[in-house]
CSV table of C-alpha atoms and ligand atoms in Angstrom, one decimal:
chain,number,residue,atom,x,y,z
A,1,UNK,CA,71.9,-33.0,28.7
A,2,UNK,CA,73.0,-34.5,25.4
A,3,UNK,CA,73.4,-32.3,22.4
A,4,UNK,CA,71.3,-34.8,20.5
A,5,UNK,CA,67.9,-33.3,20.0
A,6,UNK,CA,65.9,-35.1,17.3
A,7,UNK,CA,64.4,-38.6,17.2
A,8,UNK,CA,66.3,-39.2,14.0
A,9,UNK,CA,69.6,-38.2,15.6
A,10,UNK,CA,68.9,-40.5,18.6
A,11,UNK,CA,67.9,-43.3,16.3
A,12,UNK,CA,71.2,-42.9,14.4
A,13,UNK,CA,73.1,-43.1,17.7
A,14,UNK,CA,71.0,-46.0,19.1
A,15,UNK,CA,71.5,-48.2,16.0
A,16,UNK,CA,75.2,-48.2,16.5
A,17,UNK,CA,74.9,-50.0,19.8
A,18,UNK,CA,71.4,-51.6,19.9
A,19,UNK,CA,70.0,-54.0,17.2
A,20,UNK,CA,67.6,-51.8,15.3
A,21,UNK,CA,68.2,-49.1,17.9
A,22,UNK,CA,65.8,-50.7,20.4
A,23,UNK,CA,65.6,-53.2,23.2
A,24,UNK,CA,62.4,-54.8,21.9
A,25,UNK,CA,61.7,-55.1,18.2
A,26,UNK,CA,58.2,-53.6,17.9
A,27,UNK,CA,59.5,-50.3,19.3
A,28,UNK,CA,61.6,-49.7,16.1
A,29,UNK,CA,58.5,-48.8,14.0
A,30,UNK,CA,59.4,-51.3,11.3
A,31,UNK,CA,55.8,-52.4,10.9
A,32,UNK,CA,54.7,-48.9,10.2
A,33,UNK,CA,57.7,-47.0,8.9
A,34,UNK,CA,59.1,-43.8,10.1
A,35,UNK,CA,61.3,-43.0,13.2
A,36,UNK,CA,60.1,-43.8,16.7
A,37,UNK,CA,59.6,-41.1,19.3
A,38,UNK,CA,62.4,-41.2,21.8
A,39,UNK,CA,60.7,-40.5,25.1
A,40,UNK,CA,62.1,-38.0,27.5
A,41,UNK,CA,59.3,-38.3,30.1
A,42,UNK,CA,55.7,-39.2,30.5
A,43,UNK,CA,52.8,-38.3,32.8
A,44,UNK,CA,49.1,-39.1,32.7
A,45,UNK,CA,48.0,-39.8,29.2
A,46,UNK,CA,51.0,-38.0,27.6
A,47,UNK,CA,54.5,-38.8,26.4
A,48,UNK,CA,57.0,-36.0,26.0
A,49,UNK,CA,59.5,-36.7,23.2
A,50,UNK,CA,63.1,-35.5,22.8
A,51,UNK,CA,61.6,-33.7,19.8
A,52,UNK,CA,59.9,-31.3,22.2
A,53,UNK,CA,56.5,-32.6,21.2
A,54,UNK,CA,53.7,-33.9,23.5
A,55,UNK,CA,51.8,-37.0,22.4
A,56,UNK,CA,48.6,-38.6,23.6
A,57,UNK,CA,49.8,-42.2,24.3
A,58,UNK,CA,47.9,-45.4,23.6
A,59,UNK,CA,50.9,-47.7,23.9
A,60,UNK,CA,51.0,-47.3,27.7
A,61,UNK,CA,54.2,-49.4,27.8
A,62,UNK,CA,52.1,-52.2,26.0
A,63,UNK,CA,49.7,-52.5,28.9
A,64,UNK,CA,51.1,-51.7,32.3
A,65,UNK,CA,50.2,-48.0,32.5
A,66,UNK,CA,46.5,-48.4,33.2
A,67,UNK,CA,46.6,-45.6,35.8
A,68,UNK,CA,48.4,-43.3,33.3
A,69,UNK,CA,52.1,-42.5,33.4
A,70,UNK,CA,53.9,-41.5,36.6
A,71,UNK,CA,50.8,-42.0,38.7
A,72,UNK,CA,51.5,-40.2,42.0
A,73,UNK,CA,50.7,-43.2,44.2
A,74,UNK,CA,53.1,-45.4,42.2
A,75,UNK,CA,55.8,-42.8,42.1
A,76,UNK,CA,55.6,-42.3,45.9
A,77,UNK,CA,55.6,-46.1,46.6
A,78,UNK,CA,58.7,-46.7,44.4
A,79,UNK,CA,60.6,-43.7,45.8
A,80,UNK,CA,59.8,-44.8,49.3
A,81,UNK,CA,60.9,-48.4,48.6
A,82,UNK,CA,64.2,-47.2,47.1
A,83,UNK,CA,65.2,-45.5,50.3
A,84,UNK,CA,65.2,-49.0,51.9
A,85,UNK,CA,67.5,-50.6,49.2
A,86,UNK,CA,66.7,-51.9,45.8
A,87,UNK,CA,67.1,-55.7,46.1
A,88,UNK,CA,68.0,-58.2,48.7
A,89,UNK,CA,67.8,-61.7,47.3
A,90,UNK,CA,65.9,-62.5,50.4
A,91,UNK,CA,62.2,-62.8,51.3
A,92,UNK,CA,60.3,-59.6,52.1
A,93,UNK,CA,56.9,-58.8,53.6
A,94,UNK,CA,55.9,-56.6,50.6
A,95,UNK,CA,56.1,-59.5,48.2
A,96,UNK,CA,53.9,-61.6,50.5
A,97,UNK,CA,51.4,-58.7,50.6
A,98,UNK,CA,51.4,-58.5,46.8
A,99,UNK,CA,50.9,-62.2,46.5
A,100,UNK,CA,48.0,-62.1,48.9
A,101,UNK,CA,46.4,-59.3,47.0
A,102,UNK,CA,46.7,-61.2,43.7
A,103,UNK,CA,45.2,-64.3,45.3
A,104,UNK,CA,42.3,-62.2,46.6
A,105,UNK,CA,41.6,-60.5,43.2
A,106,UNK,CA,42.0,-63.7,41.2
A,107,UNK,CA,40.4,-66.6,43.2
A,108,UNK,CA,41.7,-69.3,40.9
A,109,UNK,CA,45.2,-68.4,41.9
A,110,UNK,CA,45.6,-70.1,45.3
A,111,UNK,CA,49.4,-70.0,45.2
A,112,UNK,CA,51.8,-68.1,42.9
A,113,UNK,CA,55.5,-67.5,42.0
A,114,UNK,CA,56.8,-64.1,40.9
A,115,UNK,CA,59.2,-63.6,38.0
A,116,UNK,CA,60.7,-60.5,36.2
A,117,UNK,CA,58.7,-60.8,33.0
A,118,UNK,CA,55.7,-62.2,31.3
A,119,UNK,CA,57.9,-64.6,29.3
A,120,UNK,CA,59.3,-66.1,32.5
A,121,UNK,CA,55.9,-66.4,34.0
A,122,UNK,CA,54.6,-68.4,31.0
A,123,UNK,CA,57.7,-70.5,31.0
A,124,UNK,CA,57.2,-71.3,34.7
A,125,UNK,CA,53.5,-72.1,34.2
A,126,UNK,CA,54.2,-74.5,31.3
A,127,UNK,CA,57.1,-76.2,33.0
A,128,UNK,CA,55.0,-76.9,36.1
A,129,UNK,CA,52.1,-78.0,33.9
A,130,UNK,CA,54.5,-80.6,32.3
A,131,UNK,CA,55.9,-81.5,35.7
A,132,UNK,CA,52.4,-81.9,37.3
A,133,UNK,CA,50.9,-84.0,34.4
A,134,UNK,CA,54.1,-85.9,33.4
A,135,UNK,CA,53.2,-85.1,29.8
A,136,UNK,CA,55.2,-83.2,27.2
A,137,UNK,CA,52.9,-81.6,24.6
A,138,UNK,CA,51.7,-78.0,24.8
A,139,UNK,CA,48.9,-76.6,22.6
A,140,UNK,CA,48.8,-72.9,21.6
A,141,UNK,CA,46.8,-70.9,19.1
A,142,UNK,CA,47.9,-69.1,15.9
A,143,UNK,CA,48.2,-65.4,16.5
A,144,UNK,CA,48.6,-65.7,20.3
A,145,UNK,CA,51.9,-64.5,21.6
A,146,UNK,CA,53.2,-65.7,24.9
A,147,UNK,CA,56.7,-64.2,25.1
A,148,UNK,CA,60.1,-65.4,24.0
A,149,UNK,CA,60.4,-69.0,25.1
A,150,UNK,CA,61.9,-71.0,22.2
A,151,UNK,CA,59.0,-73.6,22.0
A,152,UNK,CA,56.4,-70.8,21.8
A,153,UNK,CA,58.0,-68.9,19.0
A,154,UNK,CA,56.3,-71.2,16.5
A,155,UNK,CA,53.5,-70.9,14.0
A,156,UNK,CA,51.1,-73.5,12.6
A,157,UNK,CA,52.7,-75.9,10.2
A,158,UNK,CA,51.1,-76.8,6.8
A,159,UNK,CA,48.1,-78.8,8.1
A,160,UNK,CA,45.7,-78.3,10.9
A,161,UNK,CA,46.9,-78.9,14.5
A,162,UNK,CA,50.4,-79.6,13.2
A,163,UNK,CA,53.6,-79.3,15.2
A,164,UNK,CA,54.9,-75.7,15.5
A,165,UNK,CA,57.3,-74.4,12.9
A,166,UNK,CA,59.8,-72.0,14.4
A,167,UNK,CA,59.2,-68.4,13.5
A,168,UNK,CA,62.6,-67.3,14.8
A,169,UNK,CA,66.1,-68.2,13.7
A,170,UNK,CA,68.0,-69.9,16.4
A,171,UNK,CA,65.1,-72.2,17.4
A,172,UNK,CA,65.9,-75.8,16.4
A,173,UNK,CA,63.1,-77.5,14.5
A,174,UNK,CA,63.0,-80.2,17.1
A,175,UNK,CA,62.0,-77.6,19.7
A,176,UNK,CA,58.8,-76.9,17.8
A,177,UNK,CA,58.1,-80.6,18.0
A,178,UNK,CA,56.5,-80.3,21.5
A,179,UNK,CA,54.1,-77.5,20.6
A,180,UNK,CA,50.9,-78.0,18.6
A,181,UNK,CA,49.3,-75.0,17.0
A,182,UNK,CA,45.5,-74.6,16.4
A,183,UNK,CA,43.4,-71.9,14.8
A,184,UNK,CA,42.0,-69.5,17.4
A,185,UNK,CA,38.2,-69.6,18.0
A,186,UNK,CA,38.0,-73.1,16.4
A,187,UNK,CA,36.7,-75.4,19.0
A,188,UNK,CA,36.1,-78.2,16.5
A,189,UNK,CA,39.8,-78.3,15.6
A,190,UNK,CA,40.6,-78.4,19.4
A,191,UNK,CA,38.2,-81.3,19.9
A,192,UNK,CA,39.8,-83.3,17.0
A,193,UNK,CA,43.3,-82.8,18.3
A,194,UNK,CA,42.4,-83.8,21.9
A,195,UNK,CA,40.5,-86.9,20.6
A,196,UNK,CA,43.7,-87.9,18.8
A,197,UNK,CA,46.3,-87.0,21.3
A,198,UNK,CA,44.6,-85.8,24.5
A,199,UNK,CA,46.6,-88.0,26.8
A,200,UNK,CA,49.9,-86.6,25.6
A,201,UNK,CA,48.9,-83.0,26.2
A,202,UNK,CA,50.2,-81.3,29.4
A,203,UNK,CA,48.6,-77.9,28.8
A,204,UNK,CA,46.6,-75.7,26.4
A,205,UNK,CA,47.6,-72.0,26.7
A,206,UNK,CA,45.8,-69.1,25.2
A,207,UNK,CA,45.3,-65.4,25.5
A,208,UNK,CA,41.6,-65.5,26.7
A,209,UNK,CA,41.2,-62.2,24.8
A,210,UNK,CA,43.9,-62.0,22.1
A,211,UNK,CA,45.8,-58.7,22.1
A,212,UNK,CA,48.7,-59.9,20.0
A,213,UNK,CA,46.7,-60.2,16.7
A,214,UNK,CA,45.2,-57.0,17.5
A,215,UNK,CA,42.1,-57.4,19.8
A,216,UNK,CA,40.3,-60.6,19.0
A,217,UNK,CA,37.6,-61.7,21.5
A,218,UNK,CA,36.8,-65.3,22.2
A,219,UNK,CA,33.6,-66.4,20.3
A,220,UNK,CA,30.7,-67.4,22.6
A,221,UNK,CA,31.3,-70.9,24.0
A,222,UNK,CA,34.9,-71.1,22.9
A,223,UNK,CA,36.5,-70.6,26.4
A,224,UNK,CA,33.8,-72.8,28.0
A,225,UNK,CA,34.5,-75.5,25.4
A,226,UNK,CA,38.3,-75.4,26.1
A,227,UNK,CA,37.6,-75.6,29.8
A,228,UNK,CA,35.5,-78.8,29.4
A,229,UNK,CA,37.9,-80.3,26.8
A,230,UNK,CA,41.1,-79.9,28.8
A,231,UNK,CA,39.3,-81.2,32.0
A,232,UNK,CA,38.0,-84.2,30.1
A,233,UNK,CA,41.5,-85.2,28.9
A,234,UNK,CA,43.5,-84.3,32.1
A,235,UNK,CA,45.3,-81.4,30.4
A,236,UNK,CA,45.7,-78.1,32.2
A,237,UNK,CA,44.0,-75.0,30.9
A,238,UNK,CA,46.5,-72.0,31.1
A,239,UNK,CA,45.2,-68.5,30.7
A,240,UNK,CA,48.0,-66.1,29.6
A,241,UNK,CA,46.6,-63.0,31.2
A,242,UNK,CA,49.8,-61.0,30.9
A,243,UNK,CA,47.9,-58.4,28.9
A,244,UNK,CA,44.3,-59.0,30.0
A,245,UNK,CA,45.0,-59.5,33.7
A,246,UNK,CA,43.6,-56.6,35.8
A,247,UNK,CA,42.9,-54.9,32.4
A,248,UNK,CA,39.6,-56.3,31.0
A,249,UNK,CA,38.3,-56.7,34.6
A,250,UNK,CA,39.8,-56.4,38.1
A,251,UNK,CA,39.9,-60.2,38.1
A,252,UNK,CA,41.1,-60.4,34.5
A,253,UNK,CA,39.4,-62.2,31.6
A,254,UNK,CA,38.7,-65.2,33.8
A,255,UNK,CA,36.4,-63.0,35.9
A,256,UNK,CA,34.9,-61.2,32.8
A,257,UNK,CA,34.0,-64.5,31.1
A,258,UNK,CA,33.4,-66.7,34.2
A,259,UNK,CA,36.0,-69.4,33.4
A,260,UNK,CA,38.3,-71.0,36.0
A,261,UNK,CA,41.7,-71.9,34.5
A,262,UNK,CA,44.1,-74.3,36.2
A,263,UNK,CA,47.0,-71.9,35.9
A,264,UNK,CA,47.2,-68.2,35.0
A,265,UNK,CA,50.1,-65.9,33.9
A,266,UNK,CA,50.3,-62.2,34.6
A,267,UNK,CA,52.7,-59.4,33.8
A,268,UNK,CA,52.5,-55.7,32.8
A,269,UNK,CA,49.9,-54.2,35.2
A,270,UNK,CA,50.9,-56.5,38.1
A,271,UNK,CA,54.3,-54.7,38.1
A,272,UNK,CA,52.8,-51.2,37.5
A,273,UNK,CA,55.5,-50.5,34.8
A,274,UNK,CA,58.3,-52.2,36.7
A,275,UNK,CA,59.5,-55.8,35.9
A,276,UNK,CA,57.0,-58.3,37.5
A,277,UNK,CA,55.6,-61.5,36.1
A,278,UNK,CA,53.4,-63.9,38.0
A,279,UNK,CA,52.3,-67.5,37.4
A,280,UNK,CA,50.0,-69.3,39.7
A,281,UNK,CA,46.9,-71.4,40.1
A,282,UNK,CA,45.7,-74.5,41.9
A,283,UNK,CA,47.6,-75.2,45.1
A,284,UNK,CA,48.2,-78.8,44.3
A,285,UNK,CA,49.9,-77.8,41.0
A,286,UNK,CA,52.0,-74.9,42.4
A,287,UNK,CA,53.3,-77.1,45.2
A,288,UNK,CA,55.3,-78.9,42.6
A,289,UNK,CA,57.5,-75.7,42.2
A,290,UNK,CA,60.9,-75.7,43.9
A,291,UNK,CA,61.9,-75.6,46.7
A,292,UNK,CA,58.6,-77.4,47.6
A,293,UNK,CA,58.5,-79.7,44.6
A,294,UNK,CA,60.7,-81.0,41.8
A,295,UNK,CA,59.9,-78.3,39.1
A,296,UNK,CA,62.9,-75.9,39.2
A,297,UNK,CA,62.4,-72.2,38.5
A,298,UNK,CA,64.3,-69.2,39.9
A,299,UNK,CA,65.2,-65.6,39.4
A,300,UNK,CA,67.6,-63.1,41.0
A,301,UNK,CA,65.2,-60.2,40.9
A,302,UNK,CA,61.9,-62.2,41.3
A,303,UNK,CA,59.7,-60.3,43.7
A,304,UNK,CA,62.0,-57.3,43.6
A,305,UNK,CA,60.9,-54.8,46.3
A,306,UNK,CA,60.8,-51.8,44.0
A,307,UNK,CA,58.8,-53.6,41.3
A,308,UNK,CA,56.5,-55.1,43.9
A,309,UNK,CA,55.9,-51.7,45.4
A,310,UNK,CA,54.9,-50.4,42.0
A,311,UNK,CA,52.6,-53.4,41.4
A,312,UNK,CA,51.0,-53.3,44.7
A,313,UNK,CA,50.3,-49.5,44.5
A,314,UNK,CA,48.8,-50.0,41.0
A,315,UNK,CA,46.5,-52.9,42.0
A,316,UNK,CA,45.4,-51.1,45.1
A,317,UNK,CA,44.4,-48.1,43.0
A,318,UNK,CA,42.4,-50.4,40.7
A,319,UNK,CA,40.3,-51.6,43.6
A,320,UNK,CA,38.7,-48.1,44.0
A,321,UNK,CA,35.0,-48.0,43.2
A,322,UNK,CA,34.1,-47.0,39.6
A,323,UNK,CA,37.5,-47.6,38.0
A,324,UNK,CA,36.4,-50.1,35.4
A,325,UNK,CA,33.2,-48.2,34.7
A,326,UNK,CA,35.3,-45.2,33.9
A,327,UNK,CA,37.7,-47.2,31.7
A,328,UNK,CA,34.6,-48.7,29.9
A,329,UNK,CA,33.0,-45.3,29.3
A,330,UNK,CA,36.2,-43.7,27.9
A,331,UNK,CA,37.0,-46.8,25.8
A,332,UNK,CA,33.5,-46.9,24.4
A,333,UNK,CA,33.7,-43.2,23.5
A,334,UNK,CA,36.9,-43.8,21.6
A,335,UNK,CA,35.5,-46.9,19.8
A,336,UNK,CA,32.4,-45.0,18.7
A,337,UNK,CA,34.5,-42.0,17.6
A,338,UNK,CA,37.0,-44.1,15.7
A,339,UNK,CA,34.2,-46.0,14.0
A,340,UNK,CA,32.4,-42.8,13.0
A,341,UNK,CA,35.6,-41.2,11.8
A,342,UNK,CA,36.5,-44.1,9.6
A,343,UNK,CA,32.9,-44.3,8.2
A,344,UNK,CA,33.0,-40.6,7.3
A,345,UNK,CA,36.3,-41.0,5.6
A,346,UNK,CA,34.9,-44.1,3.7
A,347,UNK,CA,37.9,-46.2,5.0
A,348,UNK,CA,37.0,-49.9,5.6
A,349,UNK,CA,38.0,-50.3,9.2
A,350,UNK,CA,36.8,-52.9,11.8
A,351,UNK,CA,37.2,-51.7,15.4
A,352,UNK,CA,37.4,-54.5,17.9
A,353,UNK,CA,37.5,-53.8,21.6
A,354,UNK,CA,37.3,-55.6,25.0
A,355,UNK,CA,37.3,-53.2,27.9
A,356,UNK,CA,40.2,-50.7,27.5
A,357,UNK,CA,42.0,-52.8,24.8
A,358,UNK,CA,41.1,-51.6,21.3
A,359,UNK,CA,42.4,-52.2,17.7
A,360,UNK,CA,41.3,-50.6,14.4
A,361,UNK,CA,41.8,-53.3,11.8
A,362,UNK,CA,42.1,-51.9,8.3
A,363,UNK,CA,39.8,-54.3,6.5
A,364,UNK,CA,36.4,-55.9,6.7
A,365,UNK,CA,35.5,-57.9,9.9
A,366,UNK,CA,34.8,-59.6,12.1
A,367,UNK,CA,38.4,-60.6,12.8
A,368,UNK,CA,38.0,-64.0,14.5
A,369,UNK,CA,41.3,-65.8,13.6
A,370,UNK,CA,44.8,-65.1,12.5
A,371,UNK,CA,43.8,-65.9,8.9
A,372,UNK,CA,41.2,-63.1,9.1
A,373,UNK,CA,43.7,-60.7,10.7
A,374,UNK,CA,46.4,-61.5,8.2
A,375,UNK,CA,44.2,-60.3,5.3
A,376,UNK,CA,43.9,-56.7,6.5
A,377,UNK,CA,45.7,-53.8,4.9
A,378,UNK,CA,48.9,-53.2,6.9
A,379,UNK,CA,50.1,-50.5,4.7
A,380,UNK,CA,46.9,-48.5,5.2
A,381,UNK,CA,47.4,-49.0,9.0
A,382,UNK,CA,50.9,-47.7,8.6
A,383,UNK,CA,49.8,-44.5,6.8
A,384,UNK,CA,47.1,-43.9,9.4
A,385,UNK,CA,49.7,-44.5,12.2
A,386,UNK,CA,52.1,-41.9,10.7
A,387,UNK,CA,49.2,-39.4,10.3
A,388,UNK,CA,48.1,-39.9,13.9
A,389,UNK,CA,51.7,-39.3,15.0
A,390,UNK,CA,51.8,-36.0,13.0
A,391,UNK,CA,48.5,-35.1,14.8
A,392,UNK,CA,50.2,-35.8,18.2
A,393,UNK,CA,48.8,-39.3,18.9
A,394,UNK,CA,51.2,-42.1,19.7
A,395,UNK,CA,49.3,-45.3,18.7
A,396,UNK,CA,50.9,-48.8,19.0
A,397,UNK,CA,53.2,-49.0,15.9
A,398,UNK,CA,51.9,-52.3,14.5
A,399,UNK,CA,48.5,-53.4,13.1
A,400,UNK,CA,48.6,-56.6,15.2
A,401,UNK,CA,48.8,-54.9,18.6
A,402,UNK,CA,46.2,-53.5,21.0
A,403,UNK,CA,45.9,-49.9,22.0
A,404,UNK,CA,45.3,-49.2,25.6
A,405,UNK,CA,43.1,-46.6,27.3
A,406,UNK,CA,44.1,-45.5,30.8
A,407,UNK,CA,42.4,-43.8,33.7
A,408,UNK,CA,44.3,-40.6,32.7
A,409,UNK,CA,42.5,-40.6,29.2
A,410,UNK,CA,39.8,-38.1,30.0
A,411,UNK,CA,36.7,-37.5,27.8
A,412,UNK,CA,38.4,-34.5,26.4
A,413,UNK,CA,41.6,-36.4,25.5
A,414,UNK,CA,39.5,-39.1,23.8
A,415,UNK,CA,37.7,-36.4,21.9
A,416,UNK,CA,41.0,-34.9,20.8
A,417,UNK,CA,42.1,-38.4,19.7
A,418,UNK,CA,39.0,-38.8,17.6
A,419,UNK,CA,39.5,-35.5,15.9
A,420,UNK,CA,43.0,-36.5,15.1
A,421,UNK,CA,41.8,-39.8,13.7
A,422,UNK,CA,39.3,-38.1,11.5
A,423,UNK,CA,42.2,-36.3,9.7
A,424,UNK,CA,44.4,-39.5,9.8
A,425,UNK,CA,41.7,-41.7,8.2
A,426,UNK,CA,41.6,-39.3,5.3
A,427,UNK,CA,45.3,-40.0,4.7
A,428,UNK,CA,45.2,-43.8,5.3
B,1,KE4,P1,57.1,-59.9,28.5
B,1,KE4,O1,58.2,-61.0,28.6
B,1,KE4,O2,57.3,-59.0,27.3
B,1,KE4,O3,57.0,-59.2,29.8
B,1,KE4,O4,55.7,-60.6,28.3
B,1,KE4,C1,55.5,-61.5,27.2
B,1,KE4,C2,54.0,-61.6,26.9
B,1,KE4,C3,53.4,-62.7,27.3
B,1,KE4,N1,52.0,-62.9,27.1
B,1,KE4,C4,51.3,-61.9,26.4
B,1,KE4,C5,49.9,-62.1,26.2
B,1,KE4,C6,52.0,-60.7,26.0
B,1,KE4,O5,51.3,-59.7,25.4
B,1,KE4,C7,53.4,-60.5,26.3
B,1,KE4,C8,54.1,-59.3,25.8
B,1,KE4,N2,53.4,-58.4,25.0
B,1,KE4,C9,54.1,-57.6,24.1
B,1,KE4,C10,53.1,-56.7,23.3
B,1,KE4,N3,52.4,-57.4,22.3
B,1,KE4,C11,55.2,-56.8,24.7
B,1,KE4,C12,55.8,-55.7,23.8
B,1,KE4,C13,57.2,-56.1,23.4
B,1,KE4,O6,57.4,-57.3,23.0
B,1,KE4,O7,58.0,-55.1,23.3
């Protein structure tokens, strides 16, 4: 066991060898300040830090841990799979069984391909959309995040529906020239864009419930409008359900809102905390994917047997009766408690929630678009986050993220969280 004991000491060591001391930027706590908790182990709703403290966890690995950490069924499945070897680079029965399960739970997915991350799933979906339609342009929405593909790391340009302006260094301006960016929840803007350029557009991609602005639900009619608009212009509707898939309903946001996309992307829960991404949809589209068709996409660890074992065990657990009713009850309890706590502390907070994804926005609502979200008080959120951490609650370390409730978050754990929040709002 290393002699390093504190989060600060580990962060000092980590920063010598990892950019910012982390393997993914948001983990560094730069949006909220302070030093991240270095996790030693986790189980159920709890993280145990190297600092010897126990925290109620609402990051949940940013979505995958819907059963709670180290769920026994998942642990057993992965341990068992490991005794048979970790990776073969050859087809296996288990990946077929996981694929069959996903097609059963999400009927719009008739055929799918597995990857090792949500980013790769989105890249695969948009490449096959371009290959299927023979068109180049992709449309996304401001505030929606779809992983790290160059042409998706873009924000809206100066005007409405303009070509994407790269948000990351290292992305050539020209790369943004195939991505058009619209305001979320603005069907009118989408209609104008399609009227002008519909026949050049291969796909429109969105988070059907945005988690990456913080939780922003679709306005009534928005998803239906996009479905009709893309169909009218021969563009594909792509639901990025990496976060919402198996989260906001067993069949994802498409089941919750009754919309059938042409392609869907999954990640997070479908891997049960191990690296699995999935893209899939209409058979005639997916038959374009190599080796069947001309759209190339591959991956050494795609369909990895350990990851597939974790994903299958997780999805199977989610098919049990009452799971989503329990998640809804606990999440509603937390929402009501946070709302009441912020009111008592006279702190202007807008709580937005869909299922077990929840965000306290520190400002007036409703938050319908990125412009709305961008106005909230990030510093107040940062003070609240630090106070919650002191109270033993590990909330996502950024205002524009979703908190996640798991099946391990009992009524009592939610009540403890609310009590912590009451104190934290007083310090926000
Ligand atoms: P990954 O490549 O990180 O597996 O998935 C990318 C992705 C795609 N689509 C949506 C809707 C997503 O939310 C994500 C990843 N989500 C972030 C959380 N906001 C992952 C956390 C991180 O980047 O460390």
